[in-house]
Coordinates of C-alpha atoms in Angstrom, one line a residue:
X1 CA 0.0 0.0 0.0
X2 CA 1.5 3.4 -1.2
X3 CA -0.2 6.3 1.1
X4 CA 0.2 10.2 0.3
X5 CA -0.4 12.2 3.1
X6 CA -0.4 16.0 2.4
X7 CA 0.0 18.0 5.0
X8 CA -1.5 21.7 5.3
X9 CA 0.5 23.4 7.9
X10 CA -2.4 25.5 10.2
X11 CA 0.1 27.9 12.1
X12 CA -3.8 29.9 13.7
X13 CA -7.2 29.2 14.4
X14 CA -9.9 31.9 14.3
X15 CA -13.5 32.2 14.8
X16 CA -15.4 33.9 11.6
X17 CA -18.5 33.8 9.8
X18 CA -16.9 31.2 6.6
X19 CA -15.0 28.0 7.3
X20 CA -12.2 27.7 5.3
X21 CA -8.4 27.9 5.2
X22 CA -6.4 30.6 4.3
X23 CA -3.0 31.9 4.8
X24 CA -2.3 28.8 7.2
X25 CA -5.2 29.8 9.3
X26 CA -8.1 27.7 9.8
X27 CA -11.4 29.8 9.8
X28 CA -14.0 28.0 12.0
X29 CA -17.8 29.2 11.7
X30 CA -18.9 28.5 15.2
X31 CA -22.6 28.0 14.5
X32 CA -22.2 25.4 12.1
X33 CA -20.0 22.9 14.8
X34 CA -22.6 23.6 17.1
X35 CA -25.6 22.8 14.8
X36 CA -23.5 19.5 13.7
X37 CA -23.1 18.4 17.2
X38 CA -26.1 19.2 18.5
X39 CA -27.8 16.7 16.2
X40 CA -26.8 14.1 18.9
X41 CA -30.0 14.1 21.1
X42 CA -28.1 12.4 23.6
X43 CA -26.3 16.0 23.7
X44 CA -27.7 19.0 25.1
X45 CA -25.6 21.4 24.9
X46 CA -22.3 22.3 23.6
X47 CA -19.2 25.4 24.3
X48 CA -16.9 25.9 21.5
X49 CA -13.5 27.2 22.9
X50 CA -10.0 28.1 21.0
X51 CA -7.0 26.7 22.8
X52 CA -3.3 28.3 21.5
X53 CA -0.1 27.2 22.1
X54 CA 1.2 29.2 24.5
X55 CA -1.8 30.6 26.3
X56 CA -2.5 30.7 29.5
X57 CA -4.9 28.1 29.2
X58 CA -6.0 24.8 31.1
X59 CA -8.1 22.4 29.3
X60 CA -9.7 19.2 31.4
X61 CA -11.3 16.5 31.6
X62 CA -9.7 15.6 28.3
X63 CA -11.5 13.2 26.6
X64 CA -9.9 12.3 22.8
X65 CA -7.9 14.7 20.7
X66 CA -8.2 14.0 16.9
X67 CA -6.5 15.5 13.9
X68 CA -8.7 16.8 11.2
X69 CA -8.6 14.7 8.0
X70 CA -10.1 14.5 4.4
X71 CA -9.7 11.5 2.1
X72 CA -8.8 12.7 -1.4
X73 CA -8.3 9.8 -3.5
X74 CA -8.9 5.9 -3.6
X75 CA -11.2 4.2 -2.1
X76 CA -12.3 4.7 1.6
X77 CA -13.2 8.1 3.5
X78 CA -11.9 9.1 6.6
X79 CA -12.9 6.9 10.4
X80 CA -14.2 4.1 8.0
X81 CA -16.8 1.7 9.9
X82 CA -17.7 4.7 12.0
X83 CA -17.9 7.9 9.7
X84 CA -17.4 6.4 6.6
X85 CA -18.3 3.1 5.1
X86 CA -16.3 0.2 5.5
X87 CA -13.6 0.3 3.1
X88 CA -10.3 -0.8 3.3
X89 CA -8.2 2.7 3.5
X90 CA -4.1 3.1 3.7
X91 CA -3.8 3.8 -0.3
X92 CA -4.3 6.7 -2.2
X93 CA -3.9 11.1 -0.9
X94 CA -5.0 12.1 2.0
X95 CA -4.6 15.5 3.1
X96 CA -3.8 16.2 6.9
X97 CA -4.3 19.7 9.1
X98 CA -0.9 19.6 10.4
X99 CA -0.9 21.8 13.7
X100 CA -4.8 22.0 14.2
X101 CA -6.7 19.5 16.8
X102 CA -10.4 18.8 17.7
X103 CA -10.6 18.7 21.7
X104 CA -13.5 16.7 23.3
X105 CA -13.8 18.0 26.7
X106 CA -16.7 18.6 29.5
X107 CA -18.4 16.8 32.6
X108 CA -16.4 13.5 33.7
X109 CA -17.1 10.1 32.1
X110 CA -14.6 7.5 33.8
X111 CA -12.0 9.0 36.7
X112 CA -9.1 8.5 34.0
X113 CA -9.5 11.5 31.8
X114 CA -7.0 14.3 32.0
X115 CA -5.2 17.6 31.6
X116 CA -3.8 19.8 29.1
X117 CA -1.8 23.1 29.9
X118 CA -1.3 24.8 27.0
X119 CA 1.8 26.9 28.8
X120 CA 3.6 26.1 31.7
X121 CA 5.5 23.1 33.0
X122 CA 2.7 21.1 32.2
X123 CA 3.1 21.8 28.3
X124 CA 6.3 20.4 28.4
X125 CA 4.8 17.0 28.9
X126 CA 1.6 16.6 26.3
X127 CA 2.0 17.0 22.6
X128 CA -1.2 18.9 22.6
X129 CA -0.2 21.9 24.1
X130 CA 1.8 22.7 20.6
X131 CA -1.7 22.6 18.5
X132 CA -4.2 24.9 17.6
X133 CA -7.2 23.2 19.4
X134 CA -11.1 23.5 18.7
X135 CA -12.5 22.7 21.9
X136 CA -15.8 21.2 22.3
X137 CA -17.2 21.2 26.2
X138 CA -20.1 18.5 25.7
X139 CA -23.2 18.6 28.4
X140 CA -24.9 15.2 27.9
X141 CA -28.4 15.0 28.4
X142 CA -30.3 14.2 31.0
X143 CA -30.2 10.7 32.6
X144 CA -27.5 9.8 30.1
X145 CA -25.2 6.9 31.4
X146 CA -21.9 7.1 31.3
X147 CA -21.8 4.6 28.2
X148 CA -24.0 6.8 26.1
X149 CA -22.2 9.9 27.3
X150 CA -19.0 8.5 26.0
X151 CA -20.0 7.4 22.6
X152 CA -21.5 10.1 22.3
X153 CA -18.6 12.6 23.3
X154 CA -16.7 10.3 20.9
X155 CA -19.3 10.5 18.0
X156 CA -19.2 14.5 18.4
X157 CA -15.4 14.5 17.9
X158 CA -15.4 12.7 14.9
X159 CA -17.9 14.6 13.7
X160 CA -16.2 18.0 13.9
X161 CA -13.1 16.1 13.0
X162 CA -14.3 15.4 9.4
X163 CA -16.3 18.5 9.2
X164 CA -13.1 20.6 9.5
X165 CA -11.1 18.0 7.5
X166 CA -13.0 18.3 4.6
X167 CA -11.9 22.6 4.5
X168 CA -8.3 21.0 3.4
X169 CA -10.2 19.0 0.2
X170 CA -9.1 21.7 -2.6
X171 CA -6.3 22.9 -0.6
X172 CA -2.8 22.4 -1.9
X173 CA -0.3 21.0 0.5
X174 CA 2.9 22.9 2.3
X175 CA 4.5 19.4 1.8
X176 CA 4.0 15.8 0.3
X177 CA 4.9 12.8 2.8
X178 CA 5.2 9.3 0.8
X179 CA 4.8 5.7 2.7
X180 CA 5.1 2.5 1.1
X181 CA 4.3 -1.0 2.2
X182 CA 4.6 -3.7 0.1
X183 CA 3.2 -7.3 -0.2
X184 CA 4.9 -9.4 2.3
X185 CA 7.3 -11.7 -0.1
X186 CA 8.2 -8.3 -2.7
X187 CA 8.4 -6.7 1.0
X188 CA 11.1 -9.2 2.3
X189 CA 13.1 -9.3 -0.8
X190 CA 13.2 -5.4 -1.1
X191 CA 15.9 -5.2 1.2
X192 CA 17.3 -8.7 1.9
X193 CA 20.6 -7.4 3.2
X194 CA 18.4 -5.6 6.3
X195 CA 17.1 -7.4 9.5
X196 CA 13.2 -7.6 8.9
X197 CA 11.0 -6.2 11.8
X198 CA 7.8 -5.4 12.9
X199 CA 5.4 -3.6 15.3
X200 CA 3.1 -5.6 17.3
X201 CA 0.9 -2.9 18.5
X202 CA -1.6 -4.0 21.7
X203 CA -4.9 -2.0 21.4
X204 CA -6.5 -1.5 25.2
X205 CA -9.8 -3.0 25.4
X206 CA -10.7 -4.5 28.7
X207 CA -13.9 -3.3 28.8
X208 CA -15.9 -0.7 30.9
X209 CA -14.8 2.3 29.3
X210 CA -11.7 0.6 28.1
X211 CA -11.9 0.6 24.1
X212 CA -10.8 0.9 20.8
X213 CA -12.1 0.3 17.7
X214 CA -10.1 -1.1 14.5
X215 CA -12.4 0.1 11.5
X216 CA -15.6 0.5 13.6
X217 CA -15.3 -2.9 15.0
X218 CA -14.2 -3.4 19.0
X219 CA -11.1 -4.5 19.1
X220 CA -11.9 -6.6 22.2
X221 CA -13.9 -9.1 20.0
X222 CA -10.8 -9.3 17.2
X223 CA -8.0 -12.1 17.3
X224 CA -4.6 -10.6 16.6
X225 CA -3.9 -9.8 12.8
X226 CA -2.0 -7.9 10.3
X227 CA -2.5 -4.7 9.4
X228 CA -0.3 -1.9 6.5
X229 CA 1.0 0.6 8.5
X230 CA -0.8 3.1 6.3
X231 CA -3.8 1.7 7.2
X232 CA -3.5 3.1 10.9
X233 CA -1.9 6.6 9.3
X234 CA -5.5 6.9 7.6
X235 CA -7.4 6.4 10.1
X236 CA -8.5 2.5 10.7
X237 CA -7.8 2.5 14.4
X238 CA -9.9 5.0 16.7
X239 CA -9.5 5.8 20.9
X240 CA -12.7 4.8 22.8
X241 CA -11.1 4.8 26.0
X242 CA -10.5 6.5 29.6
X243 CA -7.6 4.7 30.8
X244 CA -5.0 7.1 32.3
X245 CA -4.4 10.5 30.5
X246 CA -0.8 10.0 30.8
X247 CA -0.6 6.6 28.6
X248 CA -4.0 7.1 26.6
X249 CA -4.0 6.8 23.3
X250 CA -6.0 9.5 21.6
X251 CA -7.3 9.3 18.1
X252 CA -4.5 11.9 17.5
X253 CA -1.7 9.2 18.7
X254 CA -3.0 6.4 16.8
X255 CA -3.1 8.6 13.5
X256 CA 0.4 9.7 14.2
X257 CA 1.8 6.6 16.3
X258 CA 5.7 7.7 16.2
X259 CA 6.8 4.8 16.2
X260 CA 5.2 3.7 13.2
X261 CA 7.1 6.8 11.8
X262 CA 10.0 6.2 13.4
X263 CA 10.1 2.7 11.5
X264 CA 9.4 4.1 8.3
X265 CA 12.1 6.7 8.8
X266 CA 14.2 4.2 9.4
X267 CA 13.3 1.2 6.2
X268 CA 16.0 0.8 3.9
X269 CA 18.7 2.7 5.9
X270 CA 19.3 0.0 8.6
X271 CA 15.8 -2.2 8.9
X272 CA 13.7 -3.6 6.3
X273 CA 9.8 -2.8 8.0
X274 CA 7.7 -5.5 7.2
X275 CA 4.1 -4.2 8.9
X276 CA 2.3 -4.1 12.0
X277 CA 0.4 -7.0 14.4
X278 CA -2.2 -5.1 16.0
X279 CA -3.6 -7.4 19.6
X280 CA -5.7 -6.7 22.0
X281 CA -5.3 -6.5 26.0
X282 CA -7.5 -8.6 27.4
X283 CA -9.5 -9.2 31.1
X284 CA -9.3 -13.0 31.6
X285 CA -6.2 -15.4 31.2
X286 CA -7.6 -17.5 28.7
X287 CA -8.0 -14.7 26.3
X288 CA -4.4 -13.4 27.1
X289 CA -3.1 -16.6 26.5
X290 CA -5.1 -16.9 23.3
X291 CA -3.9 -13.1 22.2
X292 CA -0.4 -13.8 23.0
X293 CA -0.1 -17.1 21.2
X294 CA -1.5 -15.7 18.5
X295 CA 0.7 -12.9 18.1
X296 CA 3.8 -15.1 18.6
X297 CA 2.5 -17.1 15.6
X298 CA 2.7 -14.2 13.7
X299 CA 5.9 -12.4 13.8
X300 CA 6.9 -16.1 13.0
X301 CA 4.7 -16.4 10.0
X302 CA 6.3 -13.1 8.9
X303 CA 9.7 -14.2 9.4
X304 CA 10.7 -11.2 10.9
X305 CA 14.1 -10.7 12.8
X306 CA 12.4 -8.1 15.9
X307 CA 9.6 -6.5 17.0
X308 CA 8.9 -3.7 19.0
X309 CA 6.3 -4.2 21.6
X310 CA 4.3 -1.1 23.0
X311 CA 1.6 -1.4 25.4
X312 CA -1.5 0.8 26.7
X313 CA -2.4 1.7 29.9
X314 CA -0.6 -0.5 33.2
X315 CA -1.3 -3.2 36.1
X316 CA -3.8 -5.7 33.9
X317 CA -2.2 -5.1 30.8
X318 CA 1.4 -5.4 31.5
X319 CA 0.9 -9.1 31.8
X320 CA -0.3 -9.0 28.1
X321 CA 2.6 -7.4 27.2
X322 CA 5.1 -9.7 29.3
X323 CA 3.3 -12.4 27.5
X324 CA 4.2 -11.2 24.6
X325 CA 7.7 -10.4 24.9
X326 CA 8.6 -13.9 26.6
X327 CA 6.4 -16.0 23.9
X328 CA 7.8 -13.8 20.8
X329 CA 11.3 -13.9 22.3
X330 CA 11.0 -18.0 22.3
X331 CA 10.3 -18.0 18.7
X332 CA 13.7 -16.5 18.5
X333 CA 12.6 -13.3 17.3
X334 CA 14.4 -9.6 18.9
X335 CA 11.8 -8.0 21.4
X336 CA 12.1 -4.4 22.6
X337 CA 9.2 -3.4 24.6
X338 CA 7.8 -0.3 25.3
X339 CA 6.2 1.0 27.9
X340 CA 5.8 3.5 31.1
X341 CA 6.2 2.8 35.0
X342 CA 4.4 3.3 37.9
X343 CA 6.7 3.2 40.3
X344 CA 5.8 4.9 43.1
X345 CA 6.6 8.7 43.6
X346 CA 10.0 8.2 45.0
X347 CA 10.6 5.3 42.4
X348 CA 11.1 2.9 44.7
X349 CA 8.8 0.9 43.7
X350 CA 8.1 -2.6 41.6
X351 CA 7.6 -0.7 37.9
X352 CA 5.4 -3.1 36.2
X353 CA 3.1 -5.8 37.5
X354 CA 4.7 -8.4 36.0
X355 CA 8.0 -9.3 34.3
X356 CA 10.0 -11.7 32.8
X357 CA 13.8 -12.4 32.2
X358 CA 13.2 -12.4 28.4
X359 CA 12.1 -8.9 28.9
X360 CA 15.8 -7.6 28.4
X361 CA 15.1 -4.8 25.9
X362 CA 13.0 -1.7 27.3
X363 CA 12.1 1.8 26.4
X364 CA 11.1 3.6 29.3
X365 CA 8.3 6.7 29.7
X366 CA 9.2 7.8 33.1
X367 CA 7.6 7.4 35.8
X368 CA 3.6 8.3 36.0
X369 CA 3.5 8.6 39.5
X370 CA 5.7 11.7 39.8
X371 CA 5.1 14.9 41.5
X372 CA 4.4 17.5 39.7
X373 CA 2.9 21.4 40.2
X374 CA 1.2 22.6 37.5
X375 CA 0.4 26.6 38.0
X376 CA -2.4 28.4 37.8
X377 CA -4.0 29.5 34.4
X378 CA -5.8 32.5 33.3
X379 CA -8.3 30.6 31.7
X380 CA -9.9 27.0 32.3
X381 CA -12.0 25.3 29.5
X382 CA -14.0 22.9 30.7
X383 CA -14.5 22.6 34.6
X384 CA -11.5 22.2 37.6
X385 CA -14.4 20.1 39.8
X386 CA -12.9 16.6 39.0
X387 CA -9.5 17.7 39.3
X388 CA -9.2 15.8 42.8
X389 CA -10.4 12.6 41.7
X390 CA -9.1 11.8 38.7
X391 CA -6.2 9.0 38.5
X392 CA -3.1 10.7 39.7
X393 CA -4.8 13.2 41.9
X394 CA -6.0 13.4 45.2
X395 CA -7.7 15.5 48.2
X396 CA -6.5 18.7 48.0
X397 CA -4.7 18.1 44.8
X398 CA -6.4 21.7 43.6
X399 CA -4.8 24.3 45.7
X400 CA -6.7 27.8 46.4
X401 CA -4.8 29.5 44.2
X402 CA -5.8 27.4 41.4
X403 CA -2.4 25.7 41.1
X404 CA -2.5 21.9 41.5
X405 CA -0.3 19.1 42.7
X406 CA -0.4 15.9 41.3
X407 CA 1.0 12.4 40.0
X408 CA 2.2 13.5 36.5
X409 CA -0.2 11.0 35.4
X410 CA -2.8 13.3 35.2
X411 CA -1.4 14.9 31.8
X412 CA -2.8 14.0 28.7
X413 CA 0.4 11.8 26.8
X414 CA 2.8 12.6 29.3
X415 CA 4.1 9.4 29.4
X416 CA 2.5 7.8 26.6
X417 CA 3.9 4.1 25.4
X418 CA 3.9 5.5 22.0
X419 CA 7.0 7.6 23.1
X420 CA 5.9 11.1 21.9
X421 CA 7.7 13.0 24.4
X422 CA 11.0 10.4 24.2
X423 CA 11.1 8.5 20.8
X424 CA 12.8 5.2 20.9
X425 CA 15.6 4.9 18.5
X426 CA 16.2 1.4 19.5
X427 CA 18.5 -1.3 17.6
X428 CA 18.3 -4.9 16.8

């Protein structure tokens, strides 16, 4: 699969009376997000905010970030299964909003959703503080359950996300970005001098707000398989979860997983990339064991040299991932894992749940359970009231003064698996 990703580089975002882009500034028309999102009965009302880098601005509880998209060519649109039919997508142009980021935000859903500072110390830590982000602060109907609150919080983000994609459609790109996967045997004898390796990418879905869907589909109910990296560039894989903001995949990461990009950077200098193995993380052993075979079986079948692991979320799940590593690693194939630690705030602490000697390779996050002060901002979006409860905080987490103490876990990415904030640039 040969995937062109344009990207139109948004250096503002503005309110006015026409959507469109201009000048590098996306032009939002207020009204018209909140007459699409307010189509959602399940939604009854809706703020639309502007976050900047640099502003003094604190945006929680975080719920997905997304990147606004358009397909331009071949088959497929943009979500597919969710917002678009289900075709296979990963081929053709698509053009990307490079620097601009839809923002679902509002009333709490699960106690795992997060921050982003948009200036500060606490900016330092999320990617997101470096966008130009529409912000949606979604009031759910009354009597909504947290279920239908979600999916439709989610729903309302893809919405916008695809409304505001389509503005880049006869827009011509600040810059052309080519990826290129080929079938398996053409890929393998491409570069037959360079080690072959793959991603084997675990998707969190254990359930209870714990989601993601792999083209529309939850991934919970999928065996592990093999997907073209382009496929996930273009939108095949989609965040329905509240696990912790600090190792939460948005949308936004799994459109622009780094290390998928790091990989590709890297095929046909010093690694041949063969594809990714997307699994899930699962709730019971059987269906760990089952996941874990399965995805052993594969990177065999592919014939690769190594893998790199990366995981989402911690506790449950790092026995998925130790599963993996131990069970790919005994079919004689290179494992790095990836991954962050909760190790107590003075890092004394055991760092994962469970390990294994085979596990010899690791790319660190940091530690989520850090200290860390985050000062006060001119300007919240969204509400401070949940600030004490969600994971990484605590009573009197929110100070007076509006400042706040916390686990760093509490930041949206900050240590994310994916490595955004500290890429791996790992050897076999």
């Amino acid at each position: 699969m040969r995937l062109e990703l344009g990207e139109i580089k948004i250096t503002d975002l503005q309110f006015s009376n026409v959507s469109k882009i201009e000048n590098g500034i996306l032009y939002i028309n207020e009204q018209e997000i909140r007459e699409l999102v307010l189509q959602d009965e399940h939604i009854k009302d809706i703020k639309i905010e502007i976050a900047k880098p640099g502003e003094s601005i604190r945006i929680t509880p975080v719920k997905d970030v997304i990147e606004p998209r358009v397909k331009i060519s071949n088959q497929g649109g943009i979500f597919p299964g969710v917002i678009s039919k289900v075709d296979t997508v990963g081929e053709g142009r698509t053009h990307v909003l490079k620097g601009a980021a839809i923002v679902t935000c509002g009333r709490i859903v699960g106690f795992q959703e997060g921050i982003i500072d948009m200036t500060g110390p606490g900016a330092d830590y999320t990617p997101f503080s470096k966008l130009n982000n529409l912000v949606l602060v979604i009031e759910p109907a009354d009597g909504l359950n947290q279920y239908e609150y979600e999916a439709a919080a989610r729903m309302a983000g893809l919405k916008v996300a695809t409304h505001v994609g389509k503005l880049g459609q006869n827009v011509t790109p600040d810059e052309l970005k080519i990826f290129e996967t080929k079938p398996l045997f053409e890929q393998a004898q491409e570069f037959p001098h360079l080690p072959k390796v793959a991603y084997v990418y675990m998707l969190q879905t254990q359930g209870l707000l714990h989601d993601t869907y792999v083209y529309g589909v939850d991934a919970k109910k999928i065996v592990p398989t093999i997907l073209y990296p382009t496929e996930i560039m273009d939108g095949a894989i989609l965040s329905g979860n509240c696990v912790s903001a600090c190792d939460k995949n948005t949308t936004y990461h799994h459109l622009n997983n780094p290390i998928i990009t790091s990989l590709y950077d890297r095929h046909g200098k010093d690694i041949n990339f063969m594809g990714v193995i997307i699994t899930n993380e699962n709730v019971y052993l059987a269906d760990k064991e089952r996941s874990s075979n399965w995805t052993a079986k594969l990177t065999k079948l592919l014939g690769v040299d190594g893998v790199i692991v990366s995981q989402e979320g911690f506790g449950n799940p790092d026995t998925d991932l130790i599963m993996n590593c131990k069970k790919i690693e005994a079919e004689g194939v290179k494992t790095v894992i990836v991954t962050d630690e909760y190790a107590g705030r003075d890092g004394a602490s055991q760092s994962l749940a469970d390990a294994d000697k085979a596990a010899d390779a690791v790319v660190t996050g940091g530690n989520a359970n850090e200290l860390i002060v985050l000062p006060p901002m001119e300007k919240t979006i969204g509400t401070l009231a949940f600030v004490d409860k969600i994971a990484g905080g605590f009573a009197g987490s929110l100070r007076p003064d509006g400042s706040i103490e916390a686990e760093i876990q509490v930041i949206t990415g900050a240590t994310n698996e994916l490595g955004f904030n500290k890429l791996s640039t790992t050897s076999f």
